[in-house]
Amino acid sequence: MNVEVVDAQVAPVDANVLAQSATPASSSEVLEKPASSFTQGDDSSNCASDVVDHSNKVNLLGMTRKELETYFETIGEKKFRAAQVMKWIHQLGVTDFNEMTNLAGSLREKLSRLAYAAAPEVVHREYSNDGTRKWVFRVGEGAGSLVETVLIPADGRKTLCISSQVGCALDCSFCSTGKQGFQRDLLPAEIIGQLWVANQSYMEDTPVGERTRTVTNVVMMGMGEPLLNFEPVVASMQLMLDDHAYGMSKRRVTLSTSGIVPMIDKLGDQIDVALAISLHAPNDELRNELVPINKKYPLVELMAAARRYVARGAPLSDKSAQHKAVKAKMAQNQAVNAADDQDDALEPSRKKHVTIEYVMLDGVNDQPHHAKQLIQLLNDLPSKINLIPFNPFPHAPYERSSRNRIMAFQQTLSDAGYVCTVRMTRGDDIDAACGQLVGQVADRTRRAEKWKQKIVEHQNSTNTTAESTSGQRREILRTRGS
Ligand code: SAH
Ligand code: SF4
């Protein structure tokens, strides 16, 4: 994120809002020191990555089972140690090798010398009244090296939205992260570390022996384009699915992409997870404008790749269904995953589908003719549609579609036989919108003087800003000719 965008985030905040945010109903903390050095109750959810010098040591947190097995062999140990250590780290949240009581003393000592297990540093966290939780992680030096993670509870699930890159190169016109530009890819430990920290935030007051993992679903829908950071993202998702790590059902891990066509095929070659496509427009002309990667991979190619991905998910065979049923019985302390497995067992012919994400932009892609085009486009693709009310951010050239417009759009799609949901916006009191908390945290970690200066600048320029934003939008509508 560059300075310009950080500044832009400040602009619309007026003094009253600032005053209110000083005493929020929800809990919000900017952590000035590494979270690991806080006492229990402040935040013990991070490990000592920034307190202890880890140079010349290897971080085990992001290693897949295979990688960890190889690692143990290279240090002269048996490879079954990998599963033991994974369980401690990922299932019990223990990263101090000295606490891993089923390892021999000599191995604990050796691991302490050669390795560590650490998530990235938490610099800010917010726990909302509605159960939403957000974290901002620092993954390097400078204001631009921040990524965010959001946990949203709904319908008995806890869904974690994970970032895959710092910023994003693809510059979708409605996306705050896109406006920040691309900084760098996240490492596997920085990706899986987000899940580790989220689970840890529920475990920290529980004795090790009684700990269970809380996050039930993961969506790769945070900052960045996951298919452009392919290997680390796939490695992290393998850990999510691995029974020795998070043991999540493959239906509960979703990768969202703006449509990097060759990588969709590669994804299907390597792992079986749910796929979401950020479509946002039903024709190439409009999609080129909203999602510029469409110029490289137009809709006809994207739809074909989505169909190929779905076609790989053959119905479960009877044998597989029986296996699932047994597994479901065994998974007694993983109630949610067990329910998934039971569903699969009861309904072995259930077909895979793709989730189509469609952001609702007022007057841009939300008209009746867009809904009809969408129906035609998705005609032969098993899909569910998720309408996302646009999350505005400062200087965005769009506005959110009205509730009535969204409902009408949904109705048209439902009438055509599609399962079409509208994403509820949760965690509004802590800005649970893509890329937006990061901007605010970067602001908050600056000096108070900077705040005051920006507020004054904003008050002086409010009218100009409002005019130029709506002017930009009018220009977009004019160039589209609608
Ligand atoms: N890069 C990937 C995943 C991250 S974006 C992708 O584009 O799919 C996750 C989702 O948030 C995408 O569907 C994206 O289009 C949506 N999104 C981004 N900015 C948004 C905004 N301002 N309002 C609503 N949805 C937004
Ligand atoms: Fe990148 Fe996704 Fe944002 Fe587009 S919507 S800029 S692909 S993060």
XYZ file of C-alpha atoms and ligand atoms in Angstrom:
516
model
C 0.000 0.000 0.000
C 1.457 3.343 -0.857
C 1.222 6.508 1.163
C -1.352 8.013 -1.110
C -3.862 5.270 -0.357
C -3.139 5.367 3.370
C -3.878 9.058 3.277
C -7.034 8.502 1.291
C -8.336 6.217 4.016
C -8.106 9.054 6.504
C -9.899 11.628 4.454
C -13.536 10.773 5.186
C -13.085 10.323 8.923
C -14.366 13.348 10.753
C -13.529 14.443 14.266
C -16.767 13.045 15.727
C -16.106 9.611 14.379
C -12.608 9.733 15.776
C -13.921 10.722 19.162
C -16.376 7.801 19.108
C -13.756 5.338 18.032
C -11.716 6.223 21.090
C -14.302 4.410 23.246
C -15.707 1.691 21.004
C -18.229 -0.928 22.099
C -16.029 -3.501 20.432
C -12.520 -4.287 21.524
C -9.804 -2.812 19.348
C -6.090 -2.699 19.960
C -3.079 -1.460 18.113
C -0.281 -3.577 19.476
C 2.874 -1.510 19.756
C 4.948 -4.531 20.749
C 4.914 -8.060 19.387
C 1.770 -9.855 20.512
C 3.870 -12.649 21.948
C 5.297 -10.411 24.617
C 1.883 -9.550 26.017
C 0.669 -11.368 29.086
C -2.296 -13.722 28.912
C -5.456 -11.741 28.376
C -3.789 -9.069 26.278
C -2.817 -11.382 23.487
C -0.853 -14.559 23.778
C -1.964 -15.629 20.334
C 1.340 -15.144 18.640
C 4.643 -16.842 19.126
C 7.961 -15.385 19.889
C 8.896 -14.707 16.287
C 9.978 -11.163 16.957
C 11.370 -11.548 20.419
C 13.756 -14.442 19.848
C 16.409 -14.306 17.151
C 15.432 -16.968 14.625
C 18.163 -16.327 12.105
C 19.655 -19.589 10.851
C 16.584 -21.467 12.036
C 13.839 -22.914 9.882
C 10.154 -22.090 10.412
C 8.117 -25.309 10.601
C 4.710 -23.609 10.661
C 4.217 -23.451 6.872
C 5.560 -26.907 6.041
C 3.244 -29.511 4.569
C 3.369 -33.014 6.003
C 5.636 -34.183 3.182
C 8.002 -31.280 3.662
C 8.105 -31.829 7.390
C 8.761 -35.553 6.965
C 11.662 -34.745 4.656
C 12.908 -32.209 7.171
C 12.905 -34.740 10.001
C 14.802 -37.226 7.848
C 17.419 -34.616 6.991
C 18.047 -33.972 10.681
C 18.404 -37.702 11.329
C 14.975 -38.315 12.852
C 12.105 -40.650 11.982
C 9.539 -39.140 9.669
C 6.564 -40.051 11.898
C 7.747 -37.201 14.106
C 6.270 -34.862 11.474
C 2.688 -35.871 12.310
C 3.363 -35.495 16.038
C 4.833 -32.036 15.707
C 2.095 -30.922 13.292
C -0.530 -31.916 15.822
C 1.119 -29.890 18.562
C 1.496 -26.820 16.376
C -1.719 -26.748 14.365
C -4.230 -28.575 16.559
C -3.077 -27.625 20.031
C -1.489 -24.276 19.233
C 1.773 -25.223 20.948
C 4.912 -23.812 19.332
C 7.425 -24.281 22.149
C 9.158 -27.591 21.407
C 9.886 -28.023 25.120
C 6.138 -28.416 25.727
C 5.808 -31.265 23.198
C 5.740 -33.983 25.810
C 5.672 -37.006 23.499
C 9.017 -36.035 21.937
C 12.250 -37.302 23.481
C 14.184 -34.699 25.443
C 17.078 -34.856 22.974
C 14.728 -34.164 20.047
C 13.111 -31.238 21.847
C 16.534 -29.783 22.447
C 17.577 -30.355 18.833
C 14.430 -28.726 17.457
C 14.844 -25.728 19.765
C 18.312 -25.275 18.325
C 17.453 -25.736 14.651
C 13.852 -24.694 14.181
C 10.933 -22.598 15.349
C 7.236 -22.291 14.554
C 5.894 -18.772 14.263
C 2.974 -16.941 12.712
C 3.504 -13.370 11.534
C 3.363 -10.605 14.102
C -0.098 -9.323 15.032
C 0.042 -5.516 15.129
C -3.652 -4.860 15.518
C -6.788 -6.792 16.366
C -10.443 -5.929 16.639
C -13.186 -8.072 18.150
C -16.651 -6.875 17.165
C -19.845 -7.236 19.164
C -21.372 -9.450 16.478
C -18.520 -11.955 16.870
C -16.493 -10.747 13.900
C -12.772 -10.665 14.587
C -10.055 -8.992 12.572
C -6.313 -9.082 12.719
C -3.665 -7.020 10.973
C -0.312 -8.744 10.544
C 3.024 -7.118 9.843
C 4.948 -9.158 7.290
C 7.913 -6.868 6.687
C 9.187 -3.376 7.230
C 7.288 -0.224 6.327
C 3.666 0.870 6.245
C 2.959 -1.199 3.129
C 3.834 -4.528 4.729
C 0.512 -5.211 6.390
C -2.104 -7.828 5.622
C -5.476 -8.432 7.195
C -7.543 -11.451 8.168
C -11.232 -11.445 9.053
C -13.266 -14.041 10.937
C -17.017 -13.910 10.365
C -19.386 -16.070 12.411
C -22.697 -17.028 10.784
C -25.096 -19.978 10.893
C -23.008 -21.897 13.403
C -19.893 -21.528 11.282
C -16.806 -19.457 11.777
C -15.459 -18.458 8.390
C -11.956 -17.042 8.120
C -11.080 -14.789 5.186
C -7.343 -15.169 4.538
C -4.939 -12.957 2.568
C -2.494 -14.429 0.059
C -0.446 -11.395 -1.029
C 0.542 -7.993 0.281
C -1.530 -5.807 -2.043
C -2.544 -7.020 -5.487
C -1.308 -6.349 -9.002
C -4.621 -6.823 -10.759
C -6.191 -3.450 -10.027
C -9.884 -4.287 -10.181
C -11.627 -0.935 -10.311
C -13.875 -1.523 -7.267
C -11.228 -3.022 -4.971
C -9.384 -1.212 -2.210
C -6.547 -3.780 -2.195
C -6.071 -3.328 -5.937
C -5.548 0.383 -5.383
C -2.611 -0.376 -3.098
C -0.587 -2.041 -5.847
C 1.407 -5.236 -5.375
C 4.039 -5.493 -2.646
C 4.935 -9.165 -2.384
C 3.722 -12.741 -2.134
C 3.062 -14.188 1.302
C 5.069 -17.213 2.434
C 3.264 -20.428 3.479
C 3.900 -19.664 7.175
C 2.390 -16.202 6.690
C -0.715 -17.679 5.048
C -1.357 -20.623 7.383
C -0.224 -18.391 10.252
C -3.433 -16.383 9.808
C -5.498 -19.516 10.486
C -3.218 -20.476 13.367
C -3.676 -17.090 15.036
C -7.460 -17.110 14.539
C -7.799 -20.541 16.153
C -5.375 -19.528 18.870
C -7.503 -16.536 19.786
C -10.177 -18.983 20.984
C -7.744 -21.431 22.576
C -5.577 -19.121 24.588
C -7.511 -19.405 27.835
C -8.031 -23.163 27.522
C -5.676 -25.781 28.955
C -3.728 -27.527 26.178
C -5.466 -30.859 26.733
C -8.923 -29.366 26.171
C -8.192 -27.291 23.077
C -10.207 -27.656 19.880
C -9.953 -25.726 16.632
C -12.701 -23.171 16.182
C -12.493 -21.936 12.593
C -14.818 -24.120 10.506
C -14.419 -22.579 7.041
C -11.666 -20.792 5.158
C -12.096 -18.548 2.147
C -9.046 -17.275 0.273
C -10.788 -13.953 -0.216
C -8.562 -11.547 1.660
C -5.923 -9.354 0.094
C -4.283 -10.564 -3.101
C -4.885 -12.962 -5.955
C -4.240 -16.468 -4.571
C -3.606 -18.068 -7.961
C -0.715 -15.652 -8.544
C 0.954 -16.970 -5.369
C 0.270 -20.539 -6.312
C 2.728 -22.803 -4.465
C 2.473 -21.174 -1.012
C -1.325 -21.005 -1.293
C -1.632 -24.662 -2.292
C 0.785 -25.716 0.477
C -1.310 -23.788 2.995
C -4.539 -25.341 1.753
C -2.947 -28.792 1.991
C -2.330 -28.072 5.663
C -5.946 -26.961 6.062
C -7.151 -30.306 4.658
C -4.547 -32.483 6.390
C -5.999 -34.558 9.241
C -2.762 -34.066 11.180
C -3.118 -30.295 10.922
C -6.543 -28.634 10.587
C -8.488 -31.586 9.098
C -11.023 -29.363 7.334
C -13.482 -30.741 4.817
C -12.512 -29.855 1.238
C -15.920 -28.268 0.841
C -15.063 -25.829 3.605
C -11.928 -24.451 1.994
C -12.666 -22.059 -0.876
C -10.236 -20.356 -3.211
C -11.506 -17.200 -4.859
C -9.947 -15.994 -8.103
C -10.443 -13.120 -10.472
C -9.868 -15.630 -13.289
C -6.251 -16.658 -13.933
C -7.315 -19.334 -16.408
C -4.207 -21.560 -16.695
C -3.824 -21.589 -12.928
C -7.417 -22.780 -12.439
C -6.462 -25.917 -14.360
C -3.246 -26.257 -12.396
C -5.204 -25.901 -9.153
C -7.482 -28.763 -10.185
C -4.386 -30.880 -10.910
C -3.003 -30.394 -7.435
C -5.779 -30.068 -4.879
C -9.530 -30.471 -4.530
C -11.041 -27.408 -2.877
C -14.116 -25.312 -3.572
C -13.691 -22.642 -6.259
C -15.203 -19.172 -6.349
C -14.886 -16.914 -9.379
C -15.049 -13.158 -9.037
C -17.135 -12.536 -12.120
C -18.789 -9.169 -11.459
C -19.880 -8.641 -15.072
C -21.789 -10.748 -17.583
C -20.027 -9.492 -20.737
C -16.430 -8.841 -21.780
C -16.840 -5.131 -22.376
C -17.939 -4.431 -18.817
C -15.655 -7.040 -17.255
C -12.612 -5.574 -19.028
C -13.364 -2.383 -17.176
C -14.087 -3.859 -13.736
C -11.654 -6.790 -13.719
C -8.821 -5.880 -16.124
C -7.336 -9.408 -16.131
C -10.360 -10.219 -18.295
C -8.530 -8.652 -21.249
C -5.999 -11.479 -20.981
C -8.444 -14.255 -20.083
C -11.853 -13.331 -21.516
C -15.145 -14.823 -20.384
C -15.298 -17.620 -22.921
C -11.971 -18.977 -21.627
C -12.852 -18.386 -17.990
C -16.178 -20.203 -18.250
C -14.501 -23.129 -20.003
C -11.892 -23.359 -17.214
C -14.655 -23.256 -14.586
C -16.501 -26.080 -16.370
C -13.309 -28.149 -16.489
C -12.770 -27.582 -12.773
C -16.282 -28.738 -11.934
C -16.002 -31.737 -14.258
C -13.048 -33.031 -12.224
C -15.281 -33.419 -9.187
C -16.879 -36.713 -10.128
C -19.697 -37.916 -7.876
C -18.474 -39.951 -4.949
C -18.315 -43.669 -5.613
C -20.145 -46.049 -3.274
C -16.819 -47.085 -1.770
C -15.925 -43.492 -1.149
C -19.339 -42.870 0.391
C -18.873 -45.787 2.797
C -15.449 -44.492 3.744
C -16.928 -41.054 4.362
C -19.641 -42.509 6.594
C -17.067 -44.318 8.737
C -14.919 -41.224 8.902
C -17.929 -39.157 9.941
C -18.597 -41.459 12.882
C -15.007 -41.213 13.988
C -14.908 -37.453 13.850
C -16.851 -37.024 17.042
C -15.130 -33.889 18.237
C -15.245 -32.240 14.840
C -18.979 -31.862 14.619
C -19.083 -29.533 11.636
C -16.754 -31.554 9.444
C -18.580 -34.706 10.468
C -21.833 -33.169 9.275
C -20.224 -32.516 5.891
C -18.988 -36.067 5.668
C -22.395 -37.413 6.585
C -23.960 -35.217 3.897
C -21.582 -36.662 1.339
C -22.352 -40.182 2.504
C -26.085 -39.632 2.293
C -25.912 -37.874 -1.030
C -23.052 -39.441 -2.959
C -24.211 -38.065 -6.287
C -23.880 -34.465 -5.125
C -22.127 -32.549 -7.896
C -19.463 -29.948 -7.484
C -20.289 -26.393 -8.367
C -18.518 -23.074 -8.695
C -19.517 -20.061 -6.632
C -19.932 -16.947 -8.757
C -19.181 -13.712 -6.908
C -20.869 -10.626 -8.251
C -20.303 -7.255 -6.591
C -23.353 -5.003 -6.844
C -22.337 -1.589 -8.218
C -25.067 0.979 -8.488
C -26.030 1.641 -12.096
C -22.984 -0.220 -13.418
C -23.658 -3.996 -13.445
C -26.973 -4.284 -11.596
C -29.551 -3.682 -14.316
C -32.183 -6.239 -15.436
C -30.384 -6.833 -18.737
C -27.203 -7.692 -16.810
C -29.115 -10.335 -14.841
C -30.444 -11.829 -18.088
C -26.971 -11.881 -19.650
C -25.646 -13.563 -16.517
C -28.286 -16.288 -16.774
C -27.211 -17.005 -20.336
C -23.531 -16.954 -19.494
C -23.911 -19.453 -16.640
C -26.266 -21.656 -18.572
C -24.108 -24.790 -18.667
C -22.003 -24.206 -15.557
C -23.101 -25.807 -12.256
C -22.972 -22.684 -10.132
C -24.323 -20.788 -7.181
C -24.335 -17.018 -7.279
C -23.321 -14.792 -4.404
C -24.269 -11.135 -4.762
C -21.918 -8.885 -2.776
C -23.135 -5.402 -1.878
C -20.245 -3.089 -2.822
C -18.139 -2.036 0.176
C -17.342 1.603 -0.441
C -13.893 3.029 0.297
C -12.621 6.586 0.027
C -12.460 7.881 -3.540
C -14.054 4.728 -4.932
C -15.728 5.559 -8.239
C -18.815 3.478 -7.392
C -21.707 3.306 -5.021
C -23.480 0.296 -3.562
C -26.621 -0.813 -5.414
C -29.823 -0.122 -3.528
C -31.395 -2.920 -1.510
C -34.331 -3.023 -3.920
C -32.045 -3.325 -6.923
C -30.114 -6.179 -5.293
C -33.360 -7.989 -4.381
C -34.710 -7.579 -7.915
C -31.461 -8.928 -9.385
C -31.587 -11.873 -6.999
C -35.210 -12.571 -7.887
C -34.462 -12.684 -11.620
C -31.709 -15.229 -11.042
C -33.811 -17.282 -8.613
C -36.693 -17.334 -11.110
C -34.274 -18.773 -13.666
C -33.530 -21.624 -11.247
C -30.251 -20.432 -9.747
C -29.354 -20.585 -6.084
C -28.565 -16.943 -5.494
C -27.604 -15.519 -2.110
C -26.820 -11.996 -0.986
C -23.740 -11.681 1.201
C -24.578 -10.035 4.456
C -22.141 -7.323 5.405
C -20.899 -8.266 8.854
C -18.531 -6.580 11.229
C -19.399 -3.136 9.937
C -18.260 -1.638 13.209
C -14.757 -2.844 12.470
C -14.661 -2.259 8.715
C -14.850 -5.866 7.617
C -14.215 -5.020 3.996
C -11.431 -6.150 1.723
C -8.202 -4.223 2.339
C -9.793 -1.452 4.330
C -8.669 -2.201 7.875
C -5.056 -2.295 6.773
C -5.331 1.300 5.595
C -6.821 2.377 8.890
C -4.221 0.591 10.990
C -1.408 2.114 8.986
C -3.007 5.432 9.814
C -3.390 4.684 13.489
C 0.229 3.720 13.899
C 1.205 7.232 12.782
C 1.533 10.156 15.125
C -1.584 11.914 16.383
C -0.452 15.073 14.614
C -0.857 13.354 11.288
C -4.453 12.548 12.147
C -5.327 16.113 12.972
C -3.655 17.432 9.855
C -5.568 15.034 7.627
C -8.891 15.796 9.243
C -8.382 19.507 8.626
C -7.370 18.770 5.024
C -10.439 16.616 4.635
C -12.786 19.234 5.998
C -11.338 21.735 3.543
C -11.689 19.407 0.603
C -14.937 17.514 1.283
C -16.908 19.219 -1.450
C -14.193 18.815 -4.059
C -13.824 15.118 -3.205
C -17.523 14.394 -3.442
C -17.758 16.156 -6.768
C -14.785 14.391 -8.290
C -15.976 10.950 -7.103
C -19.407 11.231 -8.615
C -17.827 12.838 -11.668
C -15.604 9.798 -12.139
C -18.598 7.521 -11.864
C -20.600 9.509 -14.384
C -17.646 9.248 -16.755
C -17.549 5.475 -16.349
C -21.242 5.203 -17.102
C -20.842 7.503 -20.107
C -17.928 5.548 -21.614
C -19.893 2.305 -21.143
C -22.805 3.889 -22.981
C -25.412 2.626 -20.489
N -8.253 -11.773 -5.678
C -9.261 -12.714 -5.411
C -9.564 -12.899 -3.942
C -9.534 -11.646 -3.107
S -10.822 -10.499 -3.403
C -10.525 -12.375 -6.184
O -10.593 -11.311 -6.770
O -11.415 -13.220 -6.200
C -12.188 -11.326 -2.603
C -13.550 -10.872 -3.071
O -13.839 -9.553 -2.593
C -13.657 -10.827 -4.579
O -14.854 -11.393 -5.029
C -13.638 -9.354 -4.836
O -14.192 -9.063 -6.060
C -14.408 -8.813 -3.650
N -14.236 -7.385 -3.437
C -13.123 -6.663 -3.595
N -13.358 -5.361 -3.312
C -14.647 -5.272 -2.957
C -15.486 -4.193 -2.538
N -15.025 -2.960 -2.424
N -16.771 -4.466 -2.246
C -17.237 -5.735 -2.334
N -16.498 -6.780 -2.716
C -15.212 -6.562 -3.029
Fe -6.851 -8.257 -6.638
Fe -9.111 -9.620 -6.081
Fe -8.894 -7.006 -5.475
Fe -9.070 -7.759 -8.032
S -10.661 -8.039 -6.443
S -7.645 -6.245 -7.195
S -7.928 -9.658 -8.013
S -7.714 -8.657 -4.611
